[in-house]
Each structure stands twice: as C-alpha cells, then as structure tokens.
CSV table of C-alpha atoms and ligand atoms in Angstrom, one decimal:
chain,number,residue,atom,x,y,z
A,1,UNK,CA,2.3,31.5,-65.5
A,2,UNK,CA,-0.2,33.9,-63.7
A,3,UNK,CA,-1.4,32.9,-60.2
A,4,UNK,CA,-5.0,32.9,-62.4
A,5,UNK,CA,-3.8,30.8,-64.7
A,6,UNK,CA,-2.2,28.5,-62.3
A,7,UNK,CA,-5.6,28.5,-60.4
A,8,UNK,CA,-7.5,27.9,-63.2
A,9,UNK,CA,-4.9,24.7,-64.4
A,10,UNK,CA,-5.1,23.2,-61.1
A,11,UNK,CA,-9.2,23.8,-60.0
A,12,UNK,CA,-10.7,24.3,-63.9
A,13,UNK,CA,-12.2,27.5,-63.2
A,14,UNK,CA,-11.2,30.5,-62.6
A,15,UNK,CA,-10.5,31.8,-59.2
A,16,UNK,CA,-13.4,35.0,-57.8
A,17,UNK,CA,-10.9,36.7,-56.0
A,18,UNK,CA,-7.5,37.1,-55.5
A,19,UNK,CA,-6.1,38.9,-52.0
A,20,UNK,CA,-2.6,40.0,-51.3
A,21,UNK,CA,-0.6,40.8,-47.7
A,22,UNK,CA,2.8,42.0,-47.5
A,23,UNK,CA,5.5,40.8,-45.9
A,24,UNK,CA,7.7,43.7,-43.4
A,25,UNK,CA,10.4,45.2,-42.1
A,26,UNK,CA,11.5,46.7,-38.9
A,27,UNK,CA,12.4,50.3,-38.8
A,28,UNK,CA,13.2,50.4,-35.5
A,29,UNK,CA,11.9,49.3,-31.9
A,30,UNK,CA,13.4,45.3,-31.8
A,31,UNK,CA,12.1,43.0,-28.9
A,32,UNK,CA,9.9,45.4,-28.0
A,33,UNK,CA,6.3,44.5,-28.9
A,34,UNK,CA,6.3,41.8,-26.3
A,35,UNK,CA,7.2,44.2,-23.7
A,36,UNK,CA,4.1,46.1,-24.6
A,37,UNK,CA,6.5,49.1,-26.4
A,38,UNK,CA,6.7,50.7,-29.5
A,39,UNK,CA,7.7,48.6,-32.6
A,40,UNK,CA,8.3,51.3,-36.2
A,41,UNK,CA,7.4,48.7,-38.7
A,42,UNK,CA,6.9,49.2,-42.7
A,43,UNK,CA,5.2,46.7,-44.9
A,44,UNK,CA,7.6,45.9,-47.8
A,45,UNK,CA,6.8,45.7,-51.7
A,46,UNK,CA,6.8,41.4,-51.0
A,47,UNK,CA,3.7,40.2,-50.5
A,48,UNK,CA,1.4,36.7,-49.9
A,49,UNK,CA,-1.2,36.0,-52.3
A,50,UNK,CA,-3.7,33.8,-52.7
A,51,UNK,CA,-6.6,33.3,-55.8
A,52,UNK,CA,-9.4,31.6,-54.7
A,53,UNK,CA,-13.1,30.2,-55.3
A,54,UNK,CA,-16.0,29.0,-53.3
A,55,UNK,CA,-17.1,25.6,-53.1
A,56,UNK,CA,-20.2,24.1,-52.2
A,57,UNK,CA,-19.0,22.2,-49.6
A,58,UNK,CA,-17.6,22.2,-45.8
A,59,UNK,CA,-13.6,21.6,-47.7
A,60,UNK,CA,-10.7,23.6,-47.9
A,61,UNK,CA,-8.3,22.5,-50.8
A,62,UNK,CA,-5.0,24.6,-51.0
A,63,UNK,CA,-2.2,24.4,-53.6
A,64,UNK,CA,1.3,26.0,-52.8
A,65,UNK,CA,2.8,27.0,-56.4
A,66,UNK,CA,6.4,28.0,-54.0
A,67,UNK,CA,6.5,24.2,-52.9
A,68,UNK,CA,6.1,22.7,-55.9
A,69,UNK,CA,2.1,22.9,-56.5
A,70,UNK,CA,2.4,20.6,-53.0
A,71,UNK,CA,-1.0,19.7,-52.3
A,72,UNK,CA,-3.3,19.6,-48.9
A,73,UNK,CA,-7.0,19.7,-47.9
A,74,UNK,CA,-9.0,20.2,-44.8
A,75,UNK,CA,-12.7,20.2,-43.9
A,76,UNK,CA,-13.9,22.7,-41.7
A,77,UNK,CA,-15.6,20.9,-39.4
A,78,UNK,CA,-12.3,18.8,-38.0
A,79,UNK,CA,-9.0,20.9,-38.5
A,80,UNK,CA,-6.1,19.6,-37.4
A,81,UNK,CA,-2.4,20.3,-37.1
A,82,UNK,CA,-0.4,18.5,-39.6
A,83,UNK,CA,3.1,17.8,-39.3
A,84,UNK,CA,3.4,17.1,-43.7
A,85,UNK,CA,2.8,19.7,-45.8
A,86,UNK,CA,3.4,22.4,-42.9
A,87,UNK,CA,2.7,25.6,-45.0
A,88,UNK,CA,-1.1,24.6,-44.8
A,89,UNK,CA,-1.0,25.0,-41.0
A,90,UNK,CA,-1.2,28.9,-41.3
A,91,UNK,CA,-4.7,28.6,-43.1
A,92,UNK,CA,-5.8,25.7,-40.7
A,93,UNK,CA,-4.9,27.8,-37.8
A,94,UNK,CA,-6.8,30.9,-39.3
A,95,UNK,CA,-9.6,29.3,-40.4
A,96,UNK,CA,-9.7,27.0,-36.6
A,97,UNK,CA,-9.7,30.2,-35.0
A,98,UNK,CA,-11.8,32.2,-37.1
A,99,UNK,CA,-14.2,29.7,-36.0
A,100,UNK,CA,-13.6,29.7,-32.7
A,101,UNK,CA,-14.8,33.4,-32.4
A,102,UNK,CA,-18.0,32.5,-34.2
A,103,UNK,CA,-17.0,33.5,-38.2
A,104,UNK,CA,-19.1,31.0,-40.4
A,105,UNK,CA,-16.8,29.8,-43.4
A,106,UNK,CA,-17.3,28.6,-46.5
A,107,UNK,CA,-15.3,25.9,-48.2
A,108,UNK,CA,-12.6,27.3,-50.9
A,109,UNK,CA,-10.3,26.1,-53.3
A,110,UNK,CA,-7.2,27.8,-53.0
A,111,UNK,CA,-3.7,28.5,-55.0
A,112,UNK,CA,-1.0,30.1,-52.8
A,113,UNK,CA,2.1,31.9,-53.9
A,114,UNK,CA,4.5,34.5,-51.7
A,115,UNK,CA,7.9,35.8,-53.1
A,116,UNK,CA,8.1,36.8,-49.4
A,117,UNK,CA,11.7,35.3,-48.7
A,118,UNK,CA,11.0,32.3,-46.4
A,119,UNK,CA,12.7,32.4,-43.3
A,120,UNK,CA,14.9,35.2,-43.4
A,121,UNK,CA,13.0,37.6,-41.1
A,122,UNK,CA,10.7,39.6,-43.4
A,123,UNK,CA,7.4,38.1,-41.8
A,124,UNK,CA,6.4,35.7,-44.8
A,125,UNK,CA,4.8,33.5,-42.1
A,126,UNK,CA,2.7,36.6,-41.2
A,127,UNK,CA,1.8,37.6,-44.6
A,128,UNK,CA,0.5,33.9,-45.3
A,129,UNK,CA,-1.7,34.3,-42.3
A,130,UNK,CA,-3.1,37.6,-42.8
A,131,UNK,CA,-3.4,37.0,-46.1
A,132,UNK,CA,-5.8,33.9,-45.3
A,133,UNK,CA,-7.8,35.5,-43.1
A,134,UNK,CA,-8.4,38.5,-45.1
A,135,UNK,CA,-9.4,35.7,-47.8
A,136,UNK,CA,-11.6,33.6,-45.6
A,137,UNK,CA,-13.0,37.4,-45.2
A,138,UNK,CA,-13.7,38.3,-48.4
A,139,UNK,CA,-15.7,35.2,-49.0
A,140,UNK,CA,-18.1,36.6,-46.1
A,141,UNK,CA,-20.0,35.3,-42.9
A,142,UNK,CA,-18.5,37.4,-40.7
A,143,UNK,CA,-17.1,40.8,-39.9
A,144,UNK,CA,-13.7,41.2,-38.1
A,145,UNK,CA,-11.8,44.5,-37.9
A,146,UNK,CA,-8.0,44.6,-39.3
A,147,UNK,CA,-6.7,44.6,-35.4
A,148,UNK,CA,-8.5,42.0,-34.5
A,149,UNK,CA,-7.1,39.9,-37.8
A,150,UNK,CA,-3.6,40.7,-36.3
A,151,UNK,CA,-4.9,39.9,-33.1
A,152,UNK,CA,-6.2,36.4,-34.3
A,153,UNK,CA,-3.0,35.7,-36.7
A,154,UNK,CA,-0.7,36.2,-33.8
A,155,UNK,CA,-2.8,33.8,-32.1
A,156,UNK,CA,-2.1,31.3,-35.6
A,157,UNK,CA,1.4,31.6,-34.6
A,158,UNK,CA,1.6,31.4,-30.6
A,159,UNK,CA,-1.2,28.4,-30.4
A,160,UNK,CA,-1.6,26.9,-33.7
A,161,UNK,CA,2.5,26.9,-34.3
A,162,UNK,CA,3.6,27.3,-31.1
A,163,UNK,CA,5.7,29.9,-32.4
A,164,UNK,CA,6.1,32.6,-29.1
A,165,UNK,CA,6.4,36.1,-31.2
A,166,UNK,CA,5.0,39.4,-30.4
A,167,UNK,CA,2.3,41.3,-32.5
A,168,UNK,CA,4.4,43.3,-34.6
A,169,UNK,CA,4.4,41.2,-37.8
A,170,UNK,CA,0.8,40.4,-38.3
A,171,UNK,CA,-0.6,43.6,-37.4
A,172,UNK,CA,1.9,45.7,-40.1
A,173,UNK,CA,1.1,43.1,-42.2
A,174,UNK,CA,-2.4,43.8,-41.9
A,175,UNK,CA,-3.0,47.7,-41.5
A,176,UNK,CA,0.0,49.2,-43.2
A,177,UNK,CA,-0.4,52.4,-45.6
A,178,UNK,CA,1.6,53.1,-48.6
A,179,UNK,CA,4.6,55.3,-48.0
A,180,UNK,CA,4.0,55.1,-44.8
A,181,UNK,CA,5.7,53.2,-41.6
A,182,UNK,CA,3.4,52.2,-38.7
A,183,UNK,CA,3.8,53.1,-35.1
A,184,UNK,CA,2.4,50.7,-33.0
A,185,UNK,CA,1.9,50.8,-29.4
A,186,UNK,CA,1.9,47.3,-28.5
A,187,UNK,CA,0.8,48.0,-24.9
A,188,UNK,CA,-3.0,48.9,-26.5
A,189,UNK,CA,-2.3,48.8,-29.7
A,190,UNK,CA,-3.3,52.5,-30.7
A,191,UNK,CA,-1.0,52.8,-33.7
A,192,UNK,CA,-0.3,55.8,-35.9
A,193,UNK,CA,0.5,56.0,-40.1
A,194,UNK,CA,3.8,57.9,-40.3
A,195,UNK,CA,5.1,59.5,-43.7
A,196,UNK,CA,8.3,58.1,-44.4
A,197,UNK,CA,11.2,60.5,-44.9
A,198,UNK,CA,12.1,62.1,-48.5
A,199,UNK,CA,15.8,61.5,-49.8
A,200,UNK,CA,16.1,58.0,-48.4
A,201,UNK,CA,15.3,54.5,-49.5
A,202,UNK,CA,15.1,51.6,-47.3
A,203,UNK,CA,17.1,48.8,-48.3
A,204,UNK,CA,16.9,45.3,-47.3
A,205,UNK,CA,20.4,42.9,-46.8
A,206,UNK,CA,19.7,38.9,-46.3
A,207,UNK,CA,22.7,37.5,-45.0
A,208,UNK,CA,21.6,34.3,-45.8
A,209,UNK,CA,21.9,33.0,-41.9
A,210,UNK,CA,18.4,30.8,-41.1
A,211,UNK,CA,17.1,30.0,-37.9
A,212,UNK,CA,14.0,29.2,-36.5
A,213,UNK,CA,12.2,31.0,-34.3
A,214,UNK,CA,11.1,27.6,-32.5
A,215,UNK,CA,14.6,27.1,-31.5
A,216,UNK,CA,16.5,30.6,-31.4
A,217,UNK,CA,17.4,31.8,-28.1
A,218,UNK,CA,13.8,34.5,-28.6
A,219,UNK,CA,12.2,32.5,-25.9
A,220,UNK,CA,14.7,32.9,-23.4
A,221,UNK,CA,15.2,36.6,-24.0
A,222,UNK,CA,11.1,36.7,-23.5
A,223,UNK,CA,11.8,34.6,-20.7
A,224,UNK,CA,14.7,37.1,-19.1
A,225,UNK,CA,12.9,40.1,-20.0
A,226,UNK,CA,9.6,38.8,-17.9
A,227,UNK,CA,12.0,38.0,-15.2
A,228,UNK,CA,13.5,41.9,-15.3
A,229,UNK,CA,9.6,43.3,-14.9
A,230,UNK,CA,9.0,40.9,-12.0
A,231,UNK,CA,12.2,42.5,-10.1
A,232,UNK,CA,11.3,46.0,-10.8
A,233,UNK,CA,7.5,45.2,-9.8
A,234,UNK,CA,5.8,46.1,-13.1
A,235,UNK,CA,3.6,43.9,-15.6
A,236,UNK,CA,6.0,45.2,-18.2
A,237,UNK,CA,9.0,46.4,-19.1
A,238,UNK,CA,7.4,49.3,-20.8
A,239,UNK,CA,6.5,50.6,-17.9
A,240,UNK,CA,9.5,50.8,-16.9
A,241,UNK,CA,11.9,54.5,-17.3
A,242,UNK,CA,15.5,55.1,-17.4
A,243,UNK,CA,15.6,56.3,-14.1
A,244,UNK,CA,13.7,53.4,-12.5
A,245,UNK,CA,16.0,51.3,-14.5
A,246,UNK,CA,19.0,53.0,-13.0
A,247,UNK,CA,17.7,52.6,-9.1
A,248,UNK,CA,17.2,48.5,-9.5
A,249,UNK,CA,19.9,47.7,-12.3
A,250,UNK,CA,22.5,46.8,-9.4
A,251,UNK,CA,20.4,44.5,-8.0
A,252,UNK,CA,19.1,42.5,-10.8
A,253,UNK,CA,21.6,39.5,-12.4
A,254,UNK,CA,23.4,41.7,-15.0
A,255,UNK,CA,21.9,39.3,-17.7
A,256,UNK,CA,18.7,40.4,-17.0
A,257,UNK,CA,19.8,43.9,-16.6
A,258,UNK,CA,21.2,44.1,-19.9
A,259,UNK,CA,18.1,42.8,-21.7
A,260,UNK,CA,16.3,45.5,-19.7
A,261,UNK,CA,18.7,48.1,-20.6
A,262,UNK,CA,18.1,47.0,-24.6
A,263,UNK,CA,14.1,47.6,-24.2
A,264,UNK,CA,13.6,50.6,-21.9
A,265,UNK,CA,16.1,52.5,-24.4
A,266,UNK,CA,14.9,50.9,-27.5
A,267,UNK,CA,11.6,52.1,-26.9
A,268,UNK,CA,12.7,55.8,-26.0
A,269,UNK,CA,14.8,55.3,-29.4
A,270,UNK,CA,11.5,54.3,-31.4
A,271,UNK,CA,10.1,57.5,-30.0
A,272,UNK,CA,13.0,59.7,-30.9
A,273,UNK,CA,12.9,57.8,-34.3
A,274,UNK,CA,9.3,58.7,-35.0
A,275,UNK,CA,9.8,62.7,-34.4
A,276,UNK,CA,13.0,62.7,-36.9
A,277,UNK,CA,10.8,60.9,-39.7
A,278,UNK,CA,8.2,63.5,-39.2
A,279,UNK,CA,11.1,66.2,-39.2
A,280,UNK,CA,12.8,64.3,-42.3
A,281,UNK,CA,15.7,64.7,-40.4
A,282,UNK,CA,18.0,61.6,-41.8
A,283,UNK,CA,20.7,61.8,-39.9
A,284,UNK,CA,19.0,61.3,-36.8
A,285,UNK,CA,16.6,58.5,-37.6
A,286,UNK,CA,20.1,56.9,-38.9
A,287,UNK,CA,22.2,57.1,-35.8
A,288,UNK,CA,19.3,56.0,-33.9
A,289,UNK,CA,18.8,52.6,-36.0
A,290,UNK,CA,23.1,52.4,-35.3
A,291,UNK,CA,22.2,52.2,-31.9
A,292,UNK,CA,19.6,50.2,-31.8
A,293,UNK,CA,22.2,47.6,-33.3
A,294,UNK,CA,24.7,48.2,-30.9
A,295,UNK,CA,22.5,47.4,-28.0
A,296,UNK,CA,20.9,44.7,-29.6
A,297,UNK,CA,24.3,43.3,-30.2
A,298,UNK,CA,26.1,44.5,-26.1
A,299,UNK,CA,22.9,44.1,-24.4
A,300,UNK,CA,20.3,42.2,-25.5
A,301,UNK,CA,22.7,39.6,-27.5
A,302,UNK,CA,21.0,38.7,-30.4
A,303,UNK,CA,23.7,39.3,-33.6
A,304,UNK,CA,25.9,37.3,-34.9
A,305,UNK,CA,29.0,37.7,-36.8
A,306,UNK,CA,26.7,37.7,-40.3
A,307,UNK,CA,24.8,40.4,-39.2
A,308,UNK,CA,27.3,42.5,-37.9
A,309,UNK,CA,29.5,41.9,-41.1
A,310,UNK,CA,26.7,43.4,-43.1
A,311,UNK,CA,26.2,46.0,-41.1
A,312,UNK,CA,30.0,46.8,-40.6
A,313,UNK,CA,30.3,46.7,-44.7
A,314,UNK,CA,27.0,48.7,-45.3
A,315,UNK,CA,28.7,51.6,-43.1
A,316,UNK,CA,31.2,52.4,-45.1
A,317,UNK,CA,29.2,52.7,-48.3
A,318,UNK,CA,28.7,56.5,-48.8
A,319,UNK,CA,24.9,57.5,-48.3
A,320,UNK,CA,24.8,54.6,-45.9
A,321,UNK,CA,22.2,57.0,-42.9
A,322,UNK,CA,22.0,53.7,-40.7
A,323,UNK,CA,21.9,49.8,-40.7
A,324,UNK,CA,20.9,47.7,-38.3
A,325,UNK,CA,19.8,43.8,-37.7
A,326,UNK,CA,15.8,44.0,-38.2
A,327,UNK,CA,13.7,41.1,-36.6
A,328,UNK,CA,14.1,38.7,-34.0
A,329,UNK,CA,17.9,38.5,-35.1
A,330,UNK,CA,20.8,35.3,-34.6
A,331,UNK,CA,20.6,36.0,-38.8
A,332,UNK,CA,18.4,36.9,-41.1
A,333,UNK,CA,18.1,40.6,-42.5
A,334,UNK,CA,19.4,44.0,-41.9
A,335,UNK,CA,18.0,47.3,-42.6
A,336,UNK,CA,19.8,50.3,-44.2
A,337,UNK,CA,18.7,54.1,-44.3
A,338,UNK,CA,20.6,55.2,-47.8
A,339,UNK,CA,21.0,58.2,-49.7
A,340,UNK,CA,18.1,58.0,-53.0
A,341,UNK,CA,21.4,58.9,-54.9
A,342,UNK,CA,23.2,56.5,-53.6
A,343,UNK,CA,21.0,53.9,-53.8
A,344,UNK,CA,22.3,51.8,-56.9
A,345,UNK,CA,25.9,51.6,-56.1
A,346,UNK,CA,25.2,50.6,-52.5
A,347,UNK,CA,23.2,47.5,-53.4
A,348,UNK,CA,26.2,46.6,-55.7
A,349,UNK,CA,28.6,47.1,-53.6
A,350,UNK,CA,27.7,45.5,-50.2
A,351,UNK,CA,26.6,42.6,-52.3
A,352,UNK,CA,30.6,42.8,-53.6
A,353,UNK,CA,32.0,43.1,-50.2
A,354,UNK,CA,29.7,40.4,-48.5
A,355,UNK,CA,30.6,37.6,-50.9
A,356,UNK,CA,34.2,38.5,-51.0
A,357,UNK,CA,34.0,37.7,-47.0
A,358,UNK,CA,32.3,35.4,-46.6
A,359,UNK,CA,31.4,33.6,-49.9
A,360,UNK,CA,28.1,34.3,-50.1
A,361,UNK,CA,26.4,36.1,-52.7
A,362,UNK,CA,23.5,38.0,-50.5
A,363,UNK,CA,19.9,38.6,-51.7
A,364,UNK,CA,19.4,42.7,-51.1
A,365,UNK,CA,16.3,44.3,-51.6
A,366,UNK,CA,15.5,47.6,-52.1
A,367,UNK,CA,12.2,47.9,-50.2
A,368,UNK,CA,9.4,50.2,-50.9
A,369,UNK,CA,6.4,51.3,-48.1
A,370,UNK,CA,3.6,49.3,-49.2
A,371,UNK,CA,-0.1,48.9,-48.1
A,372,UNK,CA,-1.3,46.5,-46.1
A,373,UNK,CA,-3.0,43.2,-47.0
A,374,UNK,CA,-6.4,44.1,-49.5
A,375,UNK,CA,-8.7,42.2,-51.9
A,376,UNK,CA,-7.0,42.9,-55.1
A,377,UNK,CA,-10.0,41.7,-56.9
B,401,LIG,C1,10.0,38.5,-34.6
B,401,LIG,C2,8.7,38.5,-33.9
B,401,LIG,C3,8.1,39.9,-33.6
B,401,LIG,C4,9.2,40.7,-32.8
B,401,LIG,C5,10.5,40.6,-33.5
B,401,LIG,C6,11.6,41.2,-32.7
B,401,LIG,O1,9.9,39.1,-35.8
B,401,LIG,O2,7.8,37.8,-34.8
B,401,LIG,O3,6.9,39.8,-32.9
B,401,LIG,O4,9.2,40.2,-31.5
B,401,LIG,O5,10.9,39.2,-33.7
B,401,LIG,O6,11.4,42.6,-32.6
C-alpha cells in the first residue's frame, strides 16, 4: 500500500503533503567533519518520507509503517525524551529544537516510512531528521535556511540522542543536488555541488556488521583527535599541514599521532579527490578512495575484518576504480568506484564471493546522486 493510502487508513483523511530526505554516502573525507575538514558526500537514491496533515491542535501523532505501524504522540508544549518507541525521538528532538529557536508549530498527524537501511551507515537517522524538519517546514510559521536545518538536526543527534557525530550526514542530507556529490567545508561550512564523474557508478556493499554509534570506539577517536590539536596548539586538526605534522609527530603518543596522520592526509586526499571528479579522471579518484581505506584501517583504526573482506573481494572484480569503508566504520558499508560496464556482474559477484566467506548473503546497492530532502507535494 501507498504511504497515502497508509495515511489515509490510519488518520481517515488524506495526508496535504508528503516530504522526502535521502539517506548518504561518503565519497571520501572519513572522520573529518569533526575536525572542521572536508567531508565528499553524495545523497543516495534511499530516502525518509513522511505524509502528513494539520491538526487543530497543540499534538503531534506519528505512525512508523517500518516498525510495524508502532504508534506514538507528543504535544508541543512538553516534549520529552522517550526511551519506548525510540524512532519518535528524531521528530521530538526536531520539533523541541525547532522551538527553541523561536519556529511556531503546528500540530500534525504523521505516517513515517524510510527504506533507508537502518543502522548500516547510510545516514537513515539523518534522513528521518531532516526529513522532519523540512516537514514541520512546509506546514509554515517559520523560516529556516537548509544549513541551518543541518545545523539544527545535528543538534537532534548530539543533544536530543546524545549521539556525538559530526555534520556531514544531515547537511548532505539536506542540500544535496542530483548528479552531484557535495563538498563541504566543515570548518564554515561553505560547501560546493560537484558533477560526479561519467563512466562510473557508485555502488554501495552492506556487510551486514551493526554497531552503534553510542558505543563504537567514534568517541574516543573524537576524543584522541582533540587531544592531537591540543599538542600541536591548534583549535583543529584541520589546521593542521603535513609538514607541521611531521615537526611534532615524535612527540605526541603514536596513538594520537596516527589518528592525526589519518585526518591531515584524508583531508589533502578529499581535495585531490574533488579536482579528479572535475577532471573525470577515474583512476585517480579510485586510488585515492584505496587509500583513504588503508589509513582508516593503519592509522586511524576503525575496520574490521568485514569491511576489509569486502573491500579485498570488490578489488579483484574487473572495473572495480576504488572501494573503501564509508562512515564512521567498525561495520557497516563500503563504497565502490566501478566501471558503468561493469556494473552488473560486480554486484553479482561480490555478493557471490562475500557469502561464500563468510555466510552472509550481503545487501549491495547500486547508488544513484540524488537531491536533497524537498516537498514532494
Ligand atoms: C558518522 C558521523 C559523521 C562522520 C562519519 C565519519 O557517519 O555521523 O558525522 O563523522 O561518521 O566520517
């Protein structure tokens, strides 16, 4: 059944809008964002939606067809964390802070559906919450621009959740372009649309390894790199070059060296990155994404023997240009660069290899540049 029709089943009218916000992908430029570098994001062709209607009163009632049409229902005058029913906390925390900067709501009847994969590092969470926002939005009483909705939603996740990540997700999620990747300076947040290459695809591989952020190791290696910038006397490790890297590297406790090494040449790599994309030069942008896995693997430590099966079996498929881990990492997804014409029998066949390993028949997606979250209608 439609999401309309769902809607219209659970609330007996039909819903006035409906707004979508896709889920993403890294390109390149990993643990970066909170070290105010350069993140390559791309929205992906999975997306957040929600259908939904005014009501007359202060009351927000939300149905989530993915958990069963599970049920919950706030009023916007006392929002509060709930510890059932969790998926409502992303539009609790939206609409809480939405009020908090002085946006006047108006109660809604909601349906809520994502085939974002949950938990598997494609930014579901951050599609949900830009996805409310921009729905809280189109209902009107207030103005907001799309930076300051990432701005907000990442606040969803750090306050709200208690959930430590950087901007990346919310603000791809949020201002993406079709066929295009984003670069985002995450030091200001200037961010330019950049054309993605001809002859390649991107192609999405979900080992099937969970974890949480909440208790991943993504804290500590926050933790380590603010540690590294207070050594070298800077507010962040952007600010940091190879060759200042190189004069205090001996002194610093090579764990925190090595997580410094990872960002100061990750972000020089998301640079790189960016001028072979606008040269539709393949190869490069491929070997770049290679390394980028290797140092997130030797330096900055967060792979895992999933992730670097998939990688190891996705570079020996012909066409395979790069693959990588993309996200936070200890599981999740990777990211290939492959060949259009190659496309088809690399999906089959990593799928093949993977599940002869390990046993595990993986999900793999082939991932178009989509646009970022809209009013559909
Ligand atoms: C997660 C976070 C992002 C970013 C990545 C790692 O996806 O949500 O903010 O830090 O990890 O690049």
């Amino acid at each position: 059944m439609s999401l309309e029709s769902e809607f219209t089943n659970h609330f007996g009218a039909p819903p006035e809008r409906v707004v979508r916000a896709p889920g993403r992908v890294n390109l390149i430029g990993e643990h970066t964002d909170y070290n105010g570098g350069f993140v390559l994001p791309m929205a992906i062709d999975r997306e957040a939606r929600i259908a939904a209607r005014r009501r007359p009163d202060r009351r927000v009632r939300m149905v989530a067809l993915d958990f069963g049409g599970a049920v919950s229902e706030f009023s916007l005058d006392a929002i509060e964390h709930v510890a059932e029913q969790t998926w409502s906390n992303y539009v609790r925390g939206v609409a809480l802070f939405l009020q908090e900067r002085g946006a006047n709501l108006s109660g809604l009847d909601l349906v809520i559906q994502s085939n974002v994969p949950i938990g598997s590092g494609l930014s579901s969470s951050a599609a949900l919450e830009v996805c409310a926002a921009t729905t809280f939005q189109a209902f009107g009483g207030f103005s907001i621009s799309q930076v300051e909705t990432a701005q907000l939603c990442q606040k969803v996740e750090n306050e709200f959740l208690g959930v430590q990540t950087g901007i990346m997700d919310q603000f791809i999620s949020a201002l993406a372009k079709a066929g295009h990747a984003l670069l985002i300076d995450c030091r200001d947040l200037s961010y330019q649309h950049v054309p993605m290459p001809q002859g390649a695809t991107v192609v999405v591989c979900d080992t099937t390894k969970r974890r949480g952020l909440v208790t991943s190791k993504y804290n500590t290696r926050r933790a380590e790199c603010e540690e590294a910038a207070r050594l070298m006397g800077v507010a962040l490790l952007r600010d940091v070059s190879p060759t200042d890297l190189g004069r205090f590297e001996t002194d610093m406790p090579p764990t925190v060296a090595k997580r410094a090494r990872h960002v100061v040449a990750e972000n020089a790599r998301v640079l790189e990155a960016v001028a072979a994309m606008k040269q539709n030069n393949l190869p490069t942008f491929g070997t770049l994404m290679n390394q980028s896995h290797e140092s997130l693997r030797n330096d900055y430590e967060v792979s895992c023997p999933e992730l670097d099966t998939m990688v190891e079996i996705a570079r020996q498929q012909p066409g395979c240009l790069g693959a990588r881990l993309t996200g936070a990492g200890f599981g999740g997804c990777t990211v290939n660069l492959v060949a259009d014409e190659h496309v088809a029998a690399f999906v089959a066949n990593v799928a093949r290899e993977y599940e002869a390993r390990t046993g595990i028949r993986p999900p793999v997606y082939v991932c178009r540049p989509s646009a970022g979250a809209s009013v559909a209608w």
